[in-house]
Amino acid sequence: MCADTRNKKLDHKLIQKEIMEIIAASPVRISPQYFEKTISETYDLEKTRVKQMLKDLIGQGELEYTYEFGSTYLVRSFSKPVRIATHVVIMPAGHSYSPAPDDVVIQIKSGAAFGGGRHPTTRLSVKAIEYVLKIVSPGGLNKRCSVLDIGTGSGILAIAAVCLGVKKGFGIDIDPCAIAEARDNLALNHLQDQLVISDRNIDSFDQTFSMVIANLRYPSLKNFYPQISKLTDPNGWVVLSGFRPHERDDLMDLYTAEYFKCIWTADEIDWAAAVLKKI
């Protein structure tokens, strides 16, 4: 193979990688027309080559089309295994994947419940859970550590916590569809003996948990502050996501005023997450 041909192939791969990064980081949805125009101008490429790159990325399962309100957009595809954190890979049901020695592979059935990995808050929450269980406490929280996932959706966050080292716990939700899908996902990951999914009210718990997870919008995170404070073990951990970066200071002021210390925050595409430790 001549050097010029190798360089063209290398450029093609590098540009595809940068395209994926652009789409992943974009705070707005990208139409195919905008994609073709922007990539063509950015890299000084003929539109025919850009169209072929797009076709290749879709054929490889890296991108897919989504249709909303009569318009077509390009989004990252989750129709194949996708790494969403250093050690966590999400895999659609029915696929196979060869994990690295320290990988956690979570099977998630496609459905209507929130938490398939597409939304930044899901990925941020998984990274936050991984931070606690892989970096801060790699040996585990304690022998009887437990998790409570408030608004569990697909169950992905509770599942991630258990797969990363928490022994048992609960995922609660008010949506019957979410409860059914989360239970299916427990079965896919063989965690029925460690996690319970139910419609229990948050006020019905008379125990505390090593980790409390809440990927909810900002008003709900504020409203649940008394219950989350009460339900978290001394020296326990709280993972919050679902708020915007500009809402972070107000939310952290509330949580850190008395019971918690914020030890980690991250942003992705105008969403934010935080890890707090009870003090």
XYZ file of N, CA and C in Angstrom:
837
model
N 0.857 -1.191 0.000
C 0.000 0.000 0.000
C 0.892 1.240 0.000
N 0.662 2.193 -0.924
C 1.504 3.373 -1.007
C 1.226 4.320 0.153
N 2.194 5.200 0.424
C 2.090 6.108 1.564
C 0.889 7.028 1.443
N 0.614 7.498 0.201
C -0.507 8.427 0.005
C -1.831 7.773 0.358
N -1.996 6.507 -0.008
C -3.231 5.775 0.304
C -3.367 5.578 1.799
N -2.246 5.245 2.474
C -2.273 5.078 3.932
C -2.670 6.376 4.623
N -2.109 7.500 4.143
C -2.421 8.793 4.741
C -3.889 9.148 4.585
N -4.463 8.837 3.415
C -5.878 9.118 3.189
C -6.733 8.311 4.147
N -6.368 7.035 4.353
C -7.122 6.192 5.264
C -6.962 6.684 6.701
N -5.737 7.098 7.057
C -5.497 7.611 8.392
C -6.295 8.884 8.625
N -6.267 9.791 7.657
C -7.032 11.031 7.768
C -8.514 10.732 7.935
N -8.997 9.788 7.182
C -10.396 9.390 7.251
C -10.753 8.943 8.673
N -9.915 8.121 9.268
C -10.156 7.620 10.624
C -10.099 8.754 11.645
N -9.090 9.638 11.507
C -8.952 10.740 12.445
C -10.134 11.696 12.357
N -10.565 11.969 11.142
C -11.707 12.870 10.967
C -12.974 12.234 11.526
N -13.156 10.934 11.292
C -14.320 10.236 11.861
C -14.314 10.343 13.387
N -13.130 10.172 14.000
C -13.015 10.277 15.452
C -13.405 11.674 15.920
N -12.933 12.694 15.217
C -13.255 14.066 15.591
C -14.734 14.361 15.370
N -15.316 13.776 14.335
C -16.750 13.946 14.090
C -17.551 13.400 15.263
N -17.175 12.219 15.744
C -17.874 11.623 16.882
C -17.750 12.502 18.122
N -16.581 13.105 18.314
C -16.377 13.992 19.462
C -17.233 15.249 19.338
N -17.348 15.780 18.124
C -18.175 16.968 17.891
C -19.634 16.677 18.207
N -20.139 15.556 17.709
C -21.540 15.200 17.934
C -21.791 14.910 19.410
N -20.847 14.221 20.063
C -21.008 13.895 21.481
C -21.031 15.149 22.346
N -20.275 16.180 21.944
C -20.164 17.388 22.766
C -21.162 18.467 22.399
N -21.917 18.279 21.334
C -22.812 19.337 20.876
C -24.004 19.509 21.814
N -24.282 20.748 22.273
C -25.446 20.973 23.133
C -26.756 21.030 22.354
N -26.663 21.059 21.021
C -27.865 21.079 20.172
C -27.839 19.886 19.231
N -29.005 19.520 18.761
C -29.095 18.405 17.828
C -28.548 18.808 16.462
N -27.905 17.870 15.802
C -27.236 18.145 14.532
C -27.979 17.452 13.400
N -28.401 18.221 12.412
C -29.079 17.649 11.246
C -28.038 17.148 10.255
N -28.411 16.198 9.383
C -27.461 15.727 8.377
C -26.957 16.858 7.481
N -27.832 17.821 7.160
C -27.440 18.940 6.307
C -26.388 19.814 6.996
N -26.607 20.089 8.272
C -25.640 20.884 9.038
C -24.319 20.120 9.158
N -24.433 18.825 9.390
C -23.249 17.962 9.494
C -22.407 18.056 8.222
N -23.058 17.873 7.062
C -22.327 17.865 5.800
C -21.665 19.218 5.538
N -22.395 20.300 5.785
C -21.857 21.643 5.538
C -20.685 21.945 6.486
N -20.873 21.656 7.776
C -19.853 21.981 8.765
C -18.578 21.165 8.565
N -18.726 19.876 8.359
C -17.546 19.016 8.188
C -16.826 19.351 6.893
N -17.588 19.631 5.838
C -16.988 19.992 4.555
C -16.152 21.260 4.677
N -16.702 22.264 5.376
C -15.983 23.536 5.530
C -14.818 23.404 6.515
N -15.012 22.646 7.584
C -13.974 22.520 8.611
C -12.735 21.821 8.079
N -12.952 20.767 7.290
C -11.822 19.948 6.838
C -11.507 20.133 5.350
N -12.203 21.101 4.723
C -11.984 21.379 3.304
C -12.141 20.104 2.473
N -13.262 19.445 2.651
C -13.537 18.187 1.950
C -14.696 18.352 0.976
N -14.642 17.584 -0.086
C -15.784 17.523 -0.999
C -16.978 16.922 -0.268
N -18.158 17.415 -0.571
C -19.350 16.918 0.125
C -19.593 15.440 -0.140
N -19.159 14.944 -1.299
C -19.327 13.516 -1.589
C -18.530 12.672 -0.593
N -17.338 13.171 -0.217
C -16.523 12.432 0.759
C -17.151 12.514 2.148
N -17.706 13.679 2.489
C -18.362 13.829 3.787
C -19.571 12.905 3.874
N -20.345 12.825 2.800
C -21.507 11.930 2.780
C -21.086 10.479 2.955
N -19.942 10.113 2.359
C -19.450 8.744 2.509
C -19.020 8.485 3.947
N -18.381 9.484 4.585
C -18.001 9.338 5.995
C -19.227 9.129 6.863
N -20.271 9.904 6.592
C -21.518 9.760 7.343
C -22.111 8.373 7.128
N -22.123 7.929 5.898
C -22.639 6.596 5.579
C -21.833 5.521 6.302
N -20.511 5.696 6.340
C -19.647 4.727 7.018
C -19.931 4.688 8.520
N -20.069 5.865 9.138
C -20.310 5.929 10.581
C -21.648 5.304 10.947
N -22.635 5.477 10.099
C -23.938 4.848 10.341
C -23.832 3.338 10.127
N -23.112 2.940 9.073
C -22.932 1.512 8.809
C -22.154 0.803 9.900
N -21.232 1.518 10.534
C -20.436 0.947 11.624
C -21.186 0.936 12.952
N -22.376 1.535 12.971
C -23.149 1.585 14.211
C -22.680 2.654 15.170
N -21.891 3.622 14.688
C -21.416 4.710 15.552
C -22.458 5.822 15.660
N -23.145 6.093 14.557
C -24.193 7.111 14.527
C -25.501 6.493 14.055
N -26.590 7.164 14.372
C -27.887 6.745 13.851
C -28.760 7.977 13.676
N -29.811 7.811 12.879
C -30.765 8.887 12.686
C -31.844 8.834 13.755
N -32.274 10.007 14.178
C -33.442 10.102 15.036
C -34.400 11.102 14.417
N -35.700 10.868 14.575
C -36.713 11.716 13.967
C -37.549 12.367 15.058
N -37.561 13.708 15.058
C -38.333 14.429 16.051
C -39.064 15.581 15.382
N -40.383 15.610 15.583
C -41.224 16.697 15.062
C -40.995 16.935 13.570
N -40.891 15.854 12.823
C -40.771 15.948 11.378
C -39.382 16.268 10.871
N -38.390 16.346 11.758
C -37.019 16.644 11.334
C -36.091 15.483 11.678
N -35.017 15.369 10.917
C -34.051 14.285 11.102
C -32.778 14.826 11.737
N -32.264 14.078 12.718
C -31.032 14.473 13.394
C -30.094 13.277 13.496
N -28.813 13.590 13.701
C -27.800 12.559 13.910
C -27.464 12.476 15.395
N -27.434 11.270 15.930
C -27.080 11.073 17.329
C -26.137 9.879 17.442
N -25.415 9.847 18.544
C -24.567 8.695 18.827
C -25.439 7.459 18.980
N -25.028 6.377 18.378
C -25.820 5.149 18.425
C -25.503 4.328 19.670
N -26.566 3.810 20.278
C -26.407 2.877 21.395
C -26.976 1.504 21.015
N -26.932 1.219 19.724
C -27.422 -0.066 19.238
C -26.352 -1.150 19.314
N -25.188 -0.787 19.847
C -24.106 -1.752 20.071
C -23.457 -1.389 21.399
N -22.570 -2.218 21.946
C -21.920 -1.881 23.215
C -21.190 -0.539 23.143
N -21.397 0.290 24.172
C -20.790 1.627 24.221
C -20.192 1.848 25.608
N -18.954 2.295 25.650
C -18.314 2.622 26.924
C -18.774 4.007 27.357
N -19.345 4.108 28.565
C -19.814 5.404 29.049
C -19.021 5.899 30.262
N -18.095 5.090 30.755
C -17.204 5.483 31.838
C -15.939 4.646 31.698
N -14.957 4.930 32.518
C -13.668 4.236 32.390
C -13.823 2.720 32.450
N -14.701 2.234 33.352
C -14.850 0.792 33.551
C -16.226 0.263 33.162
N -17.115 1.116 32.693
C -18.514 0.699 32.479
C -18.885 0.757 31.006
N -19.381 -0.366 30.514
C -19.860 -0.493 29.141
C -21.338 -0.856 29.179
N -22.148 -0.144 28.408
C -23.562 -0.492 28.268
C -23.722 -1.338 27.013
N -24.421 -2.448 27.146
C -24.605 -3.363 26.032
C -26.090 -3.649 25.816
N -26.611 -3.408 24.612
C -28.001 -3.767 24.355
C -28.218 -5.266 24.520
N -29.408 -5.628 24.940
C -29.738 -7.047 25.100
C -29.544 -7.780 23.787
N -28.972 -8.983 23.864
C -28.779 -9.800 22.676
C -27.434 -9.625 22.007
N -26.641 -8.646 22.451
C -25.313 -8.442 21.881
C -24.271 -9.184 22.709
N -23.066 -9.228 22.189
C -21.956 -9.817 22.938
C -20.815 -8.809 22.967
N -19.930 -8.974 23.949
C -18.824 -8.027 24.100
C -17.707 -8.721 24.866
N -16.469 -8.473 24.439
C -15.306 -9.044 25.135
C -14.726 -7.969 26.044
N -15.026 -8.016 27.335
C -14.599 -6.936 28.228
C -13.129 -7.023 28.594
N -12.569 -5.877 28.938
C -11.242 -5.835 29.536
C -11.335 -6.401 30.952
N -10.218 -6.786 31.566
C -10.267 -7.448 32.880
C -11.023 -6.664 33.950
N -10.981 -5.325 33.904
C -11.612 -4.523 34.954
C -12.909 -3.866 34.482
N -13.464 -4.351 33.384
C -14.705 -3.784 32.851
C -15.936 -4.307 33.574
N -16.947 -3.473 33.622
C -18.287 -3.872 34.043
C -19.192 -3.698 32.836
N -19.848 -4.758 32.417
C -20.736 -4.709 31.255
C -22.176 -4.828 31.742
N -22.979 -3.822 31.451
C -24.370 -3.778 31.900
C -25.279 -3.930 30.690
N -26.123 -4.946 30.735
C -27.094 -5.129 29.667
C -28.341 -4.298 29.951
N -28.776 -3.537 28.963
C -29.978 -2.710 29.095
C -30.895 -2.984 27.909
N -32.095 -3.390 28.228
C -33.098 -3.664 27.199
C -33.661 -2.354 26.674
N -33.789 -2.251 25.365
C -34.364 -1.049 24.767
C -35.816 -0.891 25.210
N -36.164 0.305 25.668
C -37.530 0.528 26.140
C -37.822 1.997 26.290
N -38.924 2.292 26.966
C -39.363 3.679 27.120
C -38.786 4.351 28.353
N -38.330 3.571 29.328
C -37.845 4.151 30.587
C -36.548 4.913 30.375
N -36.374 5.982 31.151
C -35.173 6.806 31.051
C -33.974 6.036 31.613
N -32.829 6.158 30.919
C -31.614 5.550 31.445
C -31.007 4.522 30.518
N -30.933 4.845 29.221
C -30.292 3.929 28.283
C -28.859 4.304 27.966
N -28.401 5.424 28.530
C -27.045 5.876 28.279
C -26.952 7.035 27.308
N -28.047 7.327 26.623
C -28.013 8.398 25.626
C -27.922 9.785 26.261
N -28.525 9.944 27.432
C -28.577 11.272 28.031
C -27.326 11.533 28.873
N -26.797 12.765 28.809
C -25.587 13.081 29.584
C -25.717 12.808 31.076
N -26.915 13.004 31.657
C -27.037 12.811 33.101
C -26.860 11.348 33.502
N -27.246 10.424 32.632
C -27.011 9.006 32.917
C -25.517 8.726 32.933
N -24.819 9.222 31.926
C -23.368 8.989 31.852
C -22.642 9.667 33.016
N -23.052 10.881 33.345
C -22.443 11.581 34.480
C -22.672 10.823 35.780
N -23.876 10.304 35.958
C -24.188 9.559 37.186
C -23.341 8.301 37.290
N -23.192 7.586 36.178
C -22.361 6.375 36.193
C -20.907 6.729 36.503
N -20.415 7.823 35.924
C -19.043 8.253 36.226
C -18.901 8.616 37.697
N -19.937 9.231 38.272
C -19.899 9.593 39.696
C -19.877 8.346 40.577
N -20.714 7.368 40.255
C -20.732 6.103 41.003
C -19.378 5.409 40.884
N -18.845 5.390 39.680
C -17.527 4.787 39.455
C -16.453 5.513 40.256
N -16.528 6.824 40.334
C -15.556 7.606 41.104
C -15.539 7.155 42.569
N -16.717 6.993 43.144
C -16.802 6.579 44.549
C -16.277 5.166 44.738
N -16.707 4.252 43.885
C -16.451 2.835 44.115
C -15.142 2.323 43.515
N -14.558 3.076 42.592
C -13.306 2.637 41.978
C -12.103 3.482 42.386
N -12.341 4.737 42.737
C -11.227 5.626 43.051
C -11.161 5.930 44.550
N -12.281 6.379 45.118
C -12.276 6.760 46.528
C -12.280 5.543 47.435
N -13.104 4.543 47.118
C -13.229 3.339 47.963
C -13.118 2.077 47.124
N -11.957 1.842 46.507
C -11.827 0.681 45.614
C -11.989 -0.661 46.314
N -11.848 -0.683 47.634
C -12.022 -1.930 48.369
C -13.453 -2.184 48.794
N -14.361 -1.286 48.429
C -15.768 -1.428 48.834
C -16.088 -0.493 49.987
N -17.352 -0.140 50.125
C -17.763 0.795 51.165
C -17.768 0.138 52.538
N -18.434 -0.997 52.665
C -18.409 -1.819 53.880
C -19.050 -3.154 53.534
N -19.027 -4.088 54.446
C -19.503 -5.440 54.147
C -20.998 -5.489 53.848
N -21.756 -4.554 54.403
C -23.208 -4.567 54.212
C -23.679 -3.348 53.426
N -22.817 -2.798 52.578
C -23.150 -1.560 51.882
C -24.380 -1.734 50.988
N -25.163 -0.663 50.918
C -26.434 -0.724 50.197
C -26.647 0.571 49.426
N -27.549 0.512 48.447
C -27.817 1.662 47.598
C -29.325 1.894 47.504
N -29.704 3.159 47.420
C -31.076 3.550 47.113
C -31.023 4.463 45.902
N -31.701 4.062 44.828
C -31.749 4.846 43.593
C -33.152 5.438 43.471
N -33.254 6.749 43.622
C -34.544 7.439 43.612
C -34.888 7.856 42.188
N -36.003 7.361 41.679
C -36.366 7.604 40.281
C -35.515 6.751 39.372
N -35.588 5.450 39.580
C -34.616 4.522 38.984
C -34.711 4.392 37.474
N -35.881 4.676 36.876
C -35.995 4.558 35.421
C -35.719 3.149 34.958
N -34.743 3.000 34.075
C -34.374 1.676 33.555
C -33.662 0.811 34.583
N -33.273 1.416 35.713
C -32.513 0.682 36.725
C -31.021 0.726 36.529
N -30.560 1.435 35.509
C -29.142 1.378 35.139
C -28.216 1.852 36.250
N -28.614 2.860 37.017
C -27.702 3.399 38.033
C -27.593 2.470 39.234
N -28.714 1.904 39.658
C -28.665 0.917 40.740
C -27.859 -0.302 40.311
N -28.058 -0.722 39.067
C -27.308 -1.865 38.534
C -25.817 -1.546 38.501
N -25.462 -0.342 38.043
C -24.054 0.046 37.995
C -23.436 0.026 39.392
N -24.173 0.527 40.383
C -23.645 0.548 41.750
C -23.354 -0.855 42.261
N -24.268 -1.790 42.000
C -24.065 -3.166 42.462
C -22.930 -3.836 41.676
N -22.906 -3.624 40.375
C -21.841 -4.225 39.563
C -20.464 -3.688 39.951
N -20.419 -2.476 40.487
C -19.149 -1.876 40.883
C -18.790 -2.136 42.342
N -19.661 -2.846 43.078
C -19.254 -3.251 44.415
C -20.261 -3.129 45.539
N -21.365 -2.412 45.339
C -22.381 -2.337 46.390
C -23.083 -3.693 46.495
N -23.424 -4.110 47.706
C -23.938 -5.470 47.916
C -25.408 -5.637 47.546
N -26.233 -4.629 47.859
C -27.672 -4.790 47.657
C -28.331 -3.412 47.650
N -29.631 -3.383 47.362
C -30.301 -2.095 47.422
C -31.667 -2.083 46.791
N -32.168 -0.853 46.623
C -33.496 -0.611 46.083
C -33.420 0.398 44.951
N -34.300 0.215 43.976
C -34.571 1.241 42.982
C -36.050 1.542 43.051
N -36.402 2.822 43.200
C -37.820 3.163 43.327
C -38.223 4.127 42.221
N -39.472 3.998 41.793
C -40.000 4.860 40.736
C -41.513 4.866 40.833
N -42.135 5.940 40.369
C -43.597 6.027 40.385
C -44.212 5.590 39.060
N -43.363 5.341 38.056
C -43.849 4.984 36.718
C -43.915 3.459 36.571
N -45.108 2.881 36.365
C -45.220 1.424 36.220
C -44.387 0.874 35.068
N -44.277 1.649 33.979
C -43.471 1.206 32.841
C -42.001 1.101 33.243
N -41.506 2.100 33.958
C -40.118 2.076 34.406
C -39.868 0.897 35.335
N -40.795 0.639 36.236
C -40.635 -0.475 37.178
C -40.537 -1.793 36.427
N -41.413 -2.001 35.436
C -41.392 -3.242 34.659
C -40.085 -3.391 33.884
N -39.639 -2.302 33.262
C -38.409 -2.375 32.469
C -37.177 -2.546 33.359
N -37.171 -1.878 34.502
C -36.039 -2.035 35.425
C -35.951 -3.475 35.921
N -37.086 -4.088 36.201
C -37.065 -5.490 36.637
C -36.550 -6.396 35.531
N -36.926 -6.111 34.288
C -36.388 -6.876 33.160
C -34.870 -6.736 33.087
N -34.383 -5.516 33.319
C -32.936 -5.290 33.254
C -32.201 -5.964 34.406
N -32.839 -6.030 35.565
C -32.251 -6.804 36.664
C -32.062 -8.252 36.246
N -33.105 -8.811 35.632
C -33.037 -10.205 35.199
C -31.938 -10.411 34.158
N -31.812 -9.475 33.211
C -30.770 -9.575 32.195
C -29.383 -9.622 32.824
N -29.221 -8.896 33.932
C -27.918 -8.810 34.589
C -27.794 -9.730 35.808
N -28.814 -10.591 36.001
C -28.811 -11.606 37.068
C -28.631 -10.982 38.457
N -29.380 -9.909 38.713
C -29.239 -9.190 39.983
C -30.523 -9.195 40.809
N -31.447 -10.110 40.498
C -32.725 -10.135 41.227
C -32.536 -10.373 42.716
N -31.451 -11.066 43.104
C -31.229 -11.358 44.521
C -30.557 -10.197 45.257
N -30.109 -9.190 44.517
C -29.396 -8.079 45.154
C -30.143 -6.756 45.101
N -31.029 -6.616 44.135
C -31.759 -5.364 43.981
C -33.264 -5.610 43.973
N -33.993 -4.695 44.567
C -35.458 -4.721 44.554
C -35.943 -3.450 43.868
N -36.793 -3.611 42.884
C -37.395 -2.473 42.185
C -38.858 -2.371 42.610
N -39.280 -1.186 43.041
C -40.666 -1.060 43.496
C -41.136 0.385 43.376
N -42.426 0.573 43.701
C -43.012 1.913 43.695
C -43.107 2.478 45.109
N -42.269 1.978 46.019
C -42.285 2.469 47.396
C -42.058 3.977 47.446
N -42.765 4.624 48.334
C -42.566 6.044 48.560
C -41.260 6.263 49.310
N -40.563 7.329 48.987
C -39.284 7.593 49.638
C -39.429 7.728 51.150
N -40.586 8.173 51.605
C -40.814 8.351 53.052
C -41.092 7.039 53.777
N -41.217 5.940 53.024
C -41.561 4.663 53.663
C -40.338 3.919 54.202
N -39.131 4.395 53.898
C -37.921 3.692 54.337
C -37.542 4.120 55.753
N -37.272 3.120 56.598
C -36.819 3.399 57.961
C -35.379 2.938 58.170
N -34.637 2.770 57.072
C -33.236 2.381 57.128
C -32.398 3.444 56.439
N -31.091 3.348 56.579
C -30.192 4.248 55.871
C -29.360 3.448 54.872
N -28.744 4.163 53.946
C -28.027 3.522 52.845
C -26.616 4.087 52.724
N -25.711 3.219 52.260
C -24.329 3.632 52.042
C -24.225 4.624 50.887
N -25.102 4.478 49.903
C -25.107 5.370 48.743
C -26.548 5.659 48.350
N -26.846 6.934 48.175
C -28.151 7.362 47.664
C -27.917 8.060 46.328
N -28.659 7.631 45.313
C -28.513 8.174 43.967
C -29.815 8.864 43.580
N -29.703 10.064 43.019
C -30.890 10.771 42.534
C -30.534 11.516 41.257
N -30.938 10.963 40.126
C -30.780 11.642 38.837
C -32.140 12.232 38.486
N -32.384 13.416 39.013
C -33.684 14.074 38.910
C -33.455 15.541 38.563
N -34.511 16.213 38.160
C -34.355 17.634 37.874
C -34.175 18.440 39.150
N -33.627 19.628 38.968
C -33.234 20.518 40.046
C -34.320 20.734 41.111
N -35.576 21.029 40.742
C -36.577 21.228 41.800
C -36.778 19.988 42.676
N -36.752 18.802 42.051
C -36.922 17.565 42.818
C -35.729 17.319 43.734
N -34.521 17.608 43.255
C -33.333 17.431 44.089
C -33.386 18.334 45.318
N -33.918 19.530 45.150
C -34.074 20.431 46.295
C -35.159 19.915 47.245
N -36.283 19.470 46.670
C -37.400 19.015 47.494
C -37.052 17.765 48.290
N -36.208 16.894 47.715
C -35.863 15.636 48.376
C -34.687 15.772 49.347
N -34.156 16.966 49.497
C -33.004 17.142 50.379
C -33.243 16.595 51.794
N -34.370 16.872 52.451
C -34.556 16.331 53.811
C -34.532 14.808 53.847
N -35.214 14.166 52.882
C -35.256 12.700 52.858
C -33.881 12.109 52.531
N -33.179 12.707 51.567
C -31.859 12.194 51.199
C -30.892 12.323 52.374
N -30.966 13.426 53.082
C -30.110 13.614 54.257
C -30.386 12.550 55.310
N -31.662 12.271 55.512
C -32.063 11.295 56.520
C -31.687 9.874 56.126
N -31.749 9.556 54.826
C -31.558 8.178 54.362
C -30.103 7.801 54.113
N -29.190 8.760 54.203
C -27.777 8.483 53.937
C -27.048 8.125 55.228
N -26.299 7.006 55.183
C -25.487 6.587 56.331
C -24.519 7.686 56.765
N -24.128 7.718 58.035
C -22.979 8.536 58.424
C -21.764 8.113 57.587
N -21.063 9.066 57.023
C -19.945 8.809 56.097
C -20.405 8.171 54.791
N -21.721 8.199 54.535
C -22.246 7.656 53.286
C -22.103 8.646 52.142
N -22.508 8.175 50.954
C -22.298 8.935 49.721
C -23.619 9.261 49.042
N -23.656 10.426 48.411
C -24.819 10.832 47.618
C -24.341 11.209 46.217
N -25.013 10.675 45.216
C -24.756 11.024 43.817
C -25.963 11.783 43.301
N -25.740 13.012 42.881
C -26.808 13.853 42.345
C -26.510 14.203 40.891
N -27.530 14.133 40.051
C -27.414 14.626 38.683
C -28.800 15.040 38.217
N -28.827 15.652 37.024
C -30.094 16.134 36.496
C -30.254 17.632 36.615
N -29.235 18.310 37.114
C -29.293 19.763 37.228
C -28.329 20.397 36.223
N -28.550 21.668 35.970
C -27.708 22.415 35.039
C -26.505 23.020 35.772
N -25.416 23.283 35.059
C -24.256 23.887 35.728
C -24.586 25.187 36.464
N -25.482 25.997 35.905
C -25.790 27.265 36.571
C -26.650 27.059 37.825
N -27.185 25.853 38.014
C -27.966 25.557 39.214
C -27.111 24.928 40.328
N -25.860 24.606 40.002
C -25.014 23.849 40.916
C -24.759 24.590 42.234
N -24.381 25.859 42.159
C -24.020 26.578 43.389
C -25.167 26.613 44.380
N -26.357 26.902 43.896
C -27.513 26.961 44.787
C -27.795 25.599 45.405
N -27.708 24.541 44.580
C -27.967 23.194 45.075
C -26.899 22.767 46.081
N -25.642 23.053 45.781
C -24.563 22.684 46.702
C -24.632 23.480 47.997
N -25.060 24.736 47.916
C -25.232 25.524 49.140
C -26.239 24.867 50.076
N -27.312 24.330 49.492
C -28.328 23.651 50.296
C -27.766 22.382 50.928
N -27.134 21.528 50.117
C -26.690 20.218 50.603
C -25.477 20.309 51.535
N -24.627 21.301 51.335
C -23.403 21.371 52.140
C -23.538 22.288 53.354
N -24.706 22.842 53.554
C -24.889 23.765 54.681
C -24.714 23.069 56.020
N -25.084 21.766 56.088
C -25.042 21.091 57.387
C -24.526 19.657 57.325
N -25.019 18.860 56.349
C -24.798 17.417 56.424
C -23.756 16.858 55.447
N -23.442 17.586 54.381
C -22.634 16.991 53.319
C -21.449 17.876 52.936
N -20.454 17.209 52.363
C -19.318 17.883 51.753
C -19.248 17.454 50.293
N -19.145 18.394 49.385
C -19.033 18.077 47.959
C -17.580 17.755 47.635
N -17.360 16.574 47.029
C -15.974 16.177 46.745
C -15.693 15.974 45.254
N -16.722 16.036 44.416
C -16.506 15.802 42.972
C -17.658 16.418 42.202
N -17.362 17.079 41.108
C -18.400 17.559 40.191
C -17.913 17.381 38.769
N -18.853 17.311 37.841
C -18.512 17.207 36.421
C -19.673 17.746 35.603
N -19.357 18.202 34.402
C -20.354 18.712 33.459
C -20.262 17.940 32.150
N -21.375 17.851 31.457
C -21.388 17.314 30.089
C -22.589 17.879 29.350
N -22.316 18.584 28.265
C -23.351 19.151 27.400
C -24.424 19.873 28.215
N -24.004 20.818 29.017
C -24.899 21.681 29.792
C -25.716 20.927 30.834
N -25.215 19.791 31.290
C -25.781 19.091 32.444
C -24.654 18.885 33.445
N -25.019 18.637 34.698
C -23.994 18.509 35.733
C -24.319 17.387 36.693
N -23.294 16.958 37.447
C -23.455 15.931 38.478
C -22.511 16.254 39.616
N -22.801 15.697 40.775
C -21.953 15.928 41.946
C -21.951 14.692 42.831
N -20.841 14.497 43.521
C -20.711 13.469 44.559
C -20.527 14.183 45.891
N -21.331 13.807 46.862
C -21.238 14.394 48.200
C -21.026 13.295 49.233
N -20.290 13.639 50.286
C -20.081 12.703 51.389
C -20.729 13.268 52.644
N -21.449 12.403 53.354
C -22.098 12.852 54.583
C -21.053 13.014 55.688
N -21.154 14.112 56.414
C -20.147 14.410 57.442
C -20.813 14.483 58.821
